[in-house]
XYZ file of C-alpha atoms in Angstrom:
196
model
C -50.223 -125.019 -33.718
C -51.513 -125.293 -30.439
C -48.637 -124.017 -28.657
C -48.477 -120.832 -31.124
C -51.681 -119.199 -29.819
C -49.970 -116.548 -28.337
C -49.257 -115.317 -32.134
C -53.146 -115.109 -32.838
C -54.651 -111.877 -33.452
C -57.460 -110.594 -31.396
C -59.853 -110.488 -34.209
C -59.845 -113.880 -35.218
C -63.276 -114.598 -36.955
C -64.037 -118.329 -36.188
C -64.941 -119.357 -32.780
C -63.218 -122.437 -31.200
C -66.316 -124.200 -30.899
C -66.728 -124.002 -34.820
C -63.057 -124.615 -35.463
C -63.059 -127.725 -33.361
C -66.023 -129.074 -35.277
C -63.892 -128.725 -38.407
C -61.376 -130.905 -36.559
C -58.012 -129.472 -37.947
C -55.372 -132.178 -38.450
C -52.391 -130.549 -40.490
C -51.935 -133.360 -42.372
C -48.002 -133.443 -43.974
C -47.682 -135.559 -46.921
C -45.727 -135.815 -50.415
C -46.801 -135.533 -53.951
C -43.886 -136.975 -55.907
C -41.367 -135.363 -53.412
C -43.073 -132.308 -53.109
C -43.891 -131.320 -49.612
C -47.691 -130.830 -49.186
C -49.818 -129.687 -46.267
C -53.677 -130.046 -45.737
C -55.074 -128.178 -42.721
C -58.248 -130.664 -42.701
C -59.240 -134.193 -43.658
C -62.539 -133.746 -46.319
C -65.088 -134.578 -43.847
C -68.994 -134.024 -43.841
C -68.380 -130.578 -41.802
C -65.540 -129.726 -44.106
C -67.639 -130.374 -46.997
C -70.651 -128.790 -45.838
C -68.702 -125.553 -45.275
C -66.883 -125.225 -48.492
C -70.250 -125.974 -50.351
C -71.882 -122.954 -48.524
C -68.724 -120.853 -49.698
C -68.224 -121.681 -53.182
C -71.449 -123.688 -54.221
C -73.997 -121.247 -52.411
C -71.645 -118.170 -52.892
C -71.698 -117.400 -49.231
C -68.373 -115.363 -49.403
C -68.422 -114.273 -45.871
C -66.961 -117.544 -45.041
C -63.861 -116.966 -47.094
C -61.616 -116.318 -44.015
C -63.117 -119.265 -41.830
C -60.938 -121.778 -43.574
C -57.198 -120.485 -42.343
C -57.683 -117.088 -40.553
C -57.154 -119.068 -37.139
C -53.669 -120.373 -38.407
C -52.760 -117.661 -40.636
C -49.904 -116.146 -38.420
C -48.384 -119.877 -37.993
C -48.781 -120.342 -41.792
C -47.250 -117.108 -42.759
C -44.025 -118.215 -40.702
C -43.945 -121.465 -42.139
C -44.179 -120.273 -45.768
C -42.120 -117.238 -45.626
C -40.517 -115.955 -48.609
C -43.165 -117.819 -50.958
C -45.315 -116.311 -53.594
C -48.958 -117.687 -53.798
C -50.144 -119.506 -57.198
C -53.753 -120.340 -56.948
C -54.731 -123.612 -58.514
C -56.925 -122.446 -61.512
C -60.650 -122.140 -61.916
C -61.961 -121.607 -65.402
C -63.013 -118.028 -66.381
C -66.659 -119.092 -66.752
C -66.805 -120.578 -63.430
C -65.162 -117.488 -61.762
C -67.966 -115.335 -63.661
C -70.611 -117.638 -62.499
C -69.576 -117.642 -59.037
C -68.565 -113.666 -58.918
C -65.365 -114.508 -57.170
C -62.056 -116.621 -57.338
C -62.816 -118.868 -54.335
C -59.420 -119.896 -54.082
C -57.515 -116.746 -53.930
C -60.458 -115.697 -51.192
C -59.480 -118.656 -49.138
C -56.108 -117.837 -48.775
C -56.258 -113.951 -48.560
C -55.618 -114.297 -44.760
C -51.721 -115.169 -45.422
C -51.351 -111.636 -46.653
C -48.768 -112.790 -49.595
C -48.377 -111.672 -52.870
C -50.223 -113.869 -55.621
C -48.521 -114.516 -59.151
C -51.694 -115.474 -61.353
C -49.746 -117.428 -63.829
C -52.365 -120.514 -64.219
C -55.307 -120.800 -65.950
C -57.885 -123.309 -67.276
C -58.448 -122.952 -70.969
C -61.963 -124.398 -70.300
C -64.416 -125.783 -67.648
C -63.037 -128.894 -66.281
C -64.696 -129.744 -62.837
C -63.081 -132.587 -61.324
C -65.647 -133.871 -59.310
C -67.699 -134.494 -62.537
C -65.186 -136.945 -63.735
C -63.942 -140.516 -62.570
C -60.471 -141.317 -61.501
C -59.100 -141.929 -64.990
C -60.839 -139.034 -66.587
C -59.260 -136.776 -63.724
C -55.959 -137.045 -65.239
C -56.905 -135.168 -68.292
C -56.849 -131.841 -66.136
C -53.493 -131.472 -67.397
C -54.684 -130.803 -70.936
C -57.038 -127.890 -69.942
C -54.450 -126.158 -67.461
C -51.930 -123.845 -68.891
C -49.061 -121.106 -67.887
C -49.953 -117.456 -68.617
C -47.165 -116.070 -70.778
C -45.411 -113.088 -69.133
C -46.309 -114.508 -65.474
C -42.480 -115.063 -64.294
C -42.092 -117.642 -61.474
C -38.266 -118.037 -62.621
C -36.357 -118.134 -59.307
C -39.033 -117.830 -56.977
C -40.151 -119.910 -54.100
C -43.772 -121.101 -54.896
C -46.829 -122.199 -52.546
C -49.510 -123.565 -54.930
C -53.027 -123.554 -52.928
C -56.059 -125.111 -53.411
C -59.236 -125.643 -51.970
C -59.331 -129.688 -52.013
C -56.766 -132.293 -52.543
C -58.267 -135.534 -53.990
C -56.403 -137.650 -56.595
C -53.583 -134.934 -57.018
C -54.060 -134.623 -60.611
C -54.511 -130.635 -60.425
C -51.444 -130.410 -58.205
C -49.589 -132.559 -60.689
C -50.463 -130.521 -63.717
C -49.591 -127.325 -61.715
C -46.493 -128.634 -60.541
C -45.275 -129.593 -63.837
C -45.986 -126.211 -65.469
C -44.225 -124.395 -62.500
C -41.049 -126.237 -62.640
C -40.806 -126.064 -66.445
C -41.202 -122.306 -66.384
C -38.204 -122.229 -63.652
C -39.791 -122.207 -59.982
C -36.877 -122.326 -57.625
C -38.937 -124.211 -55.160
C -42.425 -125.791 -54.759
C -44.514 -126.727 -51.725
C -48.589 -127.193 -51.752
C -50.931 -126.051 -49.192
C -54.660 -127.155 -49.505
C -57.660 -126.674 -47.076
C -58.457 -130.163 -47.220
C -57.721 -133.576 -48.153
C -59.715 -136.718 -48.893
C -58.955 -139.620 -46.969
C -60.050 -142.276 -49.626
C -56.650 -142.735 -51.211
C -53.286 -143.888 -49.633
C -50.855 -141.153 -49.513
C -48.234 -143.401 -50.163
C -49.395 -143.781 -54.044
C -47.973 -140.067 -54.304
C -44.596 -140.770 -53.066
Protein backbone atom coordinates (compact mmCIF):
# COMPACT_ATOMS: atom_id res chain seq x y z
CA UNK A 1 0.00 0.00 0.00
CA UNK A 2 2.98 2.41 0.20
CA UNK A 3 2.65 3.17 -3.49
CA UNK A 4 -0.99 4.16 -2.97
CA UNK A 5 -0.39 7.04 -0.58
CA UNK A 6 -1.69 9.48 -3.20
CA UNK A 7 -5.14 7.96 -2.53
CA UNK A 8 -5.08 8.84 1.14
CA UNK A 9 -7.38 11.56 2.43
CA UNK A 10 -5.81 14.54 4.19
CA UNK A 11 -7.71 13.85 7.40
CA UNK A 12 -6.25 10.41 8.23
CA UNK A 13 -6.33 10.31 12.01
CA UNK A 14 -3.24 8.15 12.61
CA UNK A 15 0.20 9.69 12.46
CA UNK A 16 2.93 7.90 10.55
CA UNK A 17 4.97 7.22 13.73
CA UNK A 18 2.03 5.54 15.46
CA UNK A 19 1.30 3.49 12.37
CA UNK A 20 4.93 2.40 12.08
CA UNK A 21 4.84 1.27 15.73
CA UNK A 22 1.98 -1.06 14.79
CA UNK A 23 4.05 -2.42 11.88
CA UNK A 24 1.43 -3.08 9.17
CA UNK A 25 2.17 -6.32 7.31
CA UNK A 26 -0.81 -7.10 5.04
CA UNK A 27 -0.62 -10.86 5.67
CA UNK A 28 -2.35 -12.87 2.95
CA UNK A 29 -3.30 -16.45 3.72
CA UNK A 30 -5.96 -19.07 3.05
CA UNK A 31 -8.53 -20.56 5.37
CA UNK A 32 -9.85 -23.69 3.66
CA UNK A 33 -9.53 -22.09 0.20
CA UNK A 34 -11.04 -18.79 1.35
CA UNK A 35 -8.79 -15.76 0.74
CA UNK A 36 -7.94 -13.93 3.95
CA UNK A 37 -6.10 -10.72 4.72
CA UNK A 38 -4.87 -9.47 8.09
CA UNK A 39 -3.37 -6.01 8.37
CA UNK A 40 -1.11 -6.65 11.37
CA UNK A 41 0.44 -9.44 13.35
CA UNK A 42 -1.05 -9.62 16.83
CA UNK A 43 2.03 -8.38 18.67
CA UNK A 44 2.29 -6.40 21.92
CA UNK A 45 1.60 -3.01 20.29
CA UNK A 46 -1.50 -4.18 18.43
CA UNK A 47 -2.72 -6.14 21.47
CA UNK A 48 -2.38 -3.04 23.66
CA UNK A 49 -4.30 -0.86 21.19
CA UNK A 50 -7.11 -3.40 20.82
CA UNK A 51 -7.34 -3.78 24.60
CA UNK A 52 -7.60 0.00 25.09
CA UNK A 53 -10.29 0.11 22.44
CA UNK A 54 -12.56 -2.80 23.28
CA UNK A 55 -11.43 -3.70 26.82
CA UNK A 56 -11.30 -0.17 28.24
CA UNK A 57 -14.01 1.30 26.02
CA UNK A 58 -11.84 3.96 24.38
CA UNK A 59 -14.23 4.24 21.46
CA UNK A 60 -12.27 7.08 19.82
CA UNK A 61 -9.62 4.52 18.83
CA UNK A 62 -12.04 2.73 16.49
CA UNK A 63 -10.77 4.54 13.39
CA UNK A 64 -7.08 4.04 14.19
CA UNK A 65 -6.96 0.48 12.88
CA UNK A 66 -7.83 0.84 9.20
CA UNK A 67 -8.49 4.50 8.37
CA UNK A 68 -5.01 4.91 6.88
CA UNK A 69 -5.63 1.99 4.51
CA UNK A 70 -9.33 2.49 3.85
CA UNK A 71 -9.04 3.91 0.29
CA UNK A 72 -6.91 0.93 -0.76
CA UNK A 73 -9.20 -1.57 1.00
CA UNK A 74 -12.31 -0.05 -0.59
CA UNK A 75 -10.76 -0.68 -4.02
CA UNK A 76 -9.56 -4.15 -3.07
CA UNK A 77 -13.02 -5.22 -1.89
CA UNK A 78 -15.14 -3.31 -4.36
CA UNK A 79 -18.67 -4.73 -4.58
CA UNK A 80 -18.48 -6.60 -1.26
CA UNK A 81 -20.95 -6.35 1.63
CA UNK A 82 -19.50 -6.43 5.14
CA UNK A 83 -20.62 -9.12 7.56
CA UNK A 84 -19.17 -8.58 11.03
CA UNK A 85 -18.20 -11.62 13.08
CA UNK A 86 -20.76 -11.69 15.88
CA UNK A 87 -20.44 -10.69 19.51
CA UNK A 88 -22.97 -11.75 22.09
CA UNK A 89 -25.80 -9.37 22.89
CA UNK A 90 -24.60 -9.26 26.50
CA UNK A 91 -21.07 -8.25 25.48
CA UNK A 92 -22.33 -5.48 23.18
CA UNK A 93 -24.54 -4.14 25.97
CA UNK A 94 -21.66 -4.32 28.44
CA UNK A 95 -19.30 -2.42 26.11
CA UNK A 96 -21.97 -0.05 24.83
CA UNK A 97 -20.90 -0.55 21.20
CA UNK A 98 -20.23 -3.23 18.60
CA UNK A 99 -16.45 -3.12 18.40
CA UNK A 100 -16.14 -4.98 15.07
CA UNK A 101 -18.66 -2.80 13.22
CA UNK A 102 -16.97 0.40 14.38
CA UNK A 103 -13.47 -0.82 13.47
CA UNK A 104 -14.47 -1.31 9.85
CA UNK A 105 -16.69 1.78 9.53
CA UNK A 106 -13.97 3.68 7.57
CA UNK A 107 -14.53 1.26 4.66
CA UNK A 108 -17.91 2.96 4.07
CA UNK A 109 -19.47 -0.28 2.85
CA UNK A 110 -22.96 -1.62 3.60
CA UNK A 111 -23.30 -4.07 6.47
CA UNK A 112 -25.44 -7.18 6.58
CA UNK A 113 -25.93 -8.10 10.23
CA UNK A 114 -26.83 -11.72 9.60
CA UNK A 115 -24.80 -13.53 12.25
CA UNK A 116 -25.30 -13.59 16.00
CA UNK A 117 -24.08 -15.43 19.06
CA UNK A 118 -26.90 -17.00 21.04
CA UNK A 119 -24.74 -16.85 24.20
CA UNK A 120 -21.45 -15.35 25.31
CA UNK A 121 -18.46 -17.45 24.24
CA UNK A 122 -15.24 -15.48 24.61
CA UNK A 123 -12.65 -17.33 22.59
CA UNK A 124 -9.69 -16.16 24.69
CA UNK A 125 -11.23 -17.91 27.73
CA UNK A 126 -11.01 -21.32 26.03
CA UNK A 127 -8.27 -23.73 25.03
CA UNK A 128 -7.71 -24.78 21.41
CA UNK A 129 -10.13 -27.72 21.55
CA UNK A 130 -12.88 -25.71 23.29
CA UNK A 131 -12.60 -22.86 20.76
CA UNK A 132 -14.03 -25.12 18.07
CA UNK A 133 -17.31 -25.16 20.02
CA UNK A 134 -17.96 -21.59 18.89
CA UNK A 135 -19.83 -23.14 15.94
CA UNK A 136 -22.54 -24.16 18.42
CA UNK A 137 -23.22 -20.57 19.53
CA UNK A 138 -23.15 -18.73 16.18
CA UNK A 139 -26.35 -18.71 14.15
CA UNK A 140 -27.76 -17.08 11.02
CA UNK A 141 -30.45 -14.44 11.51
CA UNK A 142 -33.59 -15.23 9.51
CA UNK A 143 -34.57 -12.62 6.98
CA UNK A 144 -31.02 -11.28 6.46
CA UNK A 145 -30.21 -12.33 2.92
CA UNK A 146 -26.68 -12.88 1.64
CA UNK A 147 -27.87 -14.95 -1.32
CA UNK A 148 -25.97 -14.07 -4.50
CA UNK A 149 -23.86 -11.42 -2.75
CA UNK A 150 -20.11 -11.02 -2.40
CA UNK A 151 -19.38 -11.09 1.33
CA UNK A 152 -16.41 -9.71 3.24
CA UNK A 153 -16.38 -11.31 6.68
CA UNK A 154 -14.65 -8.90 9.10
CA UNK A 155 -13.27 -9.50 12.59
CA UNK A 156 -10.70 -8.08 14.94
CA UNK A 157 -8.31 -11.02 15.49
CA UNK A 158 -7.69 -14.28 13.61
CA UNK A 159 -6.35 -16.85 16.08
CA UNK A 160 -7.35 -20.47 15.44
CA UNK A 161 -9.85 -19.79 12.65
CA UNK A 162 -12.74 -21.38 14.58
CA UNK A 163 -14.94 -18.27 14.46
CA UNK A 164 -14.15 -17.68 10.79
CA UNK A 165 -14.92 -21.32 10.04
CA UNK A 166 -18.31 -21.21 11.76
CA UNK A 167 -19.25 -17.94 10.03
CA UNK A 168 -18.16 -19.12 6.56
CA UNK A 169 -20.18 -22.32 6.94
CA UNK A 170 -23.35 -20.32 7.68
CA UNK A 171 -22.72 -17.78 4.91
CA UNK A 172 -22.17 -20.54 2.34
CA UNK A 173 -25.25 -22.48 3.40
CA UNK A 174 -27.32 -19.31 3.01
CA UNK A 175 -26.21 -18.67 -0.55
CA UNK A 176 -23.30 -16.21 -0.42
CA UNK A 177 -21.84 -15.92 -3.93
CA UNK A 178 -18.25 -15.30 -2.83
CA UNK A 179 -16.63 -14.92 0.60
CA UNK A 180 -13.39 -13.24 1.65
CA UNK A 181 -12.08 -12.49 5.13
CA UNK A 182 -10.48 -9.31 6.48
CA UNK A 183 -9.16 -9.06 10.03
CA UNK A 184 -7.25 -6.38 11.86
CA UNK A 185 -4.68 -8.80 13.25
CA UNK A 186 -3.50 -12.38 13.07
CA UNK A 187 -1.60 -14.36 15.69
CA UNK A 188 1.79 -15.82 14.79
CA UNK A 189 1.51 -18.98 16.92
CA UNK A 190 -0.08 -21.24 14.33
CA UNK A 191 1.42 -22.16 10.99
CA UNK A 192 -0.77 -20.84 8.15
CA UNK A 193 -0.46 -24.17 6.34
CA UNK A 194 -2.79 -25.69 8.93
CA UNK A 195 -5.69 -23.84 7.28
CA UNK A 196 -4.90 -24.59 3.63
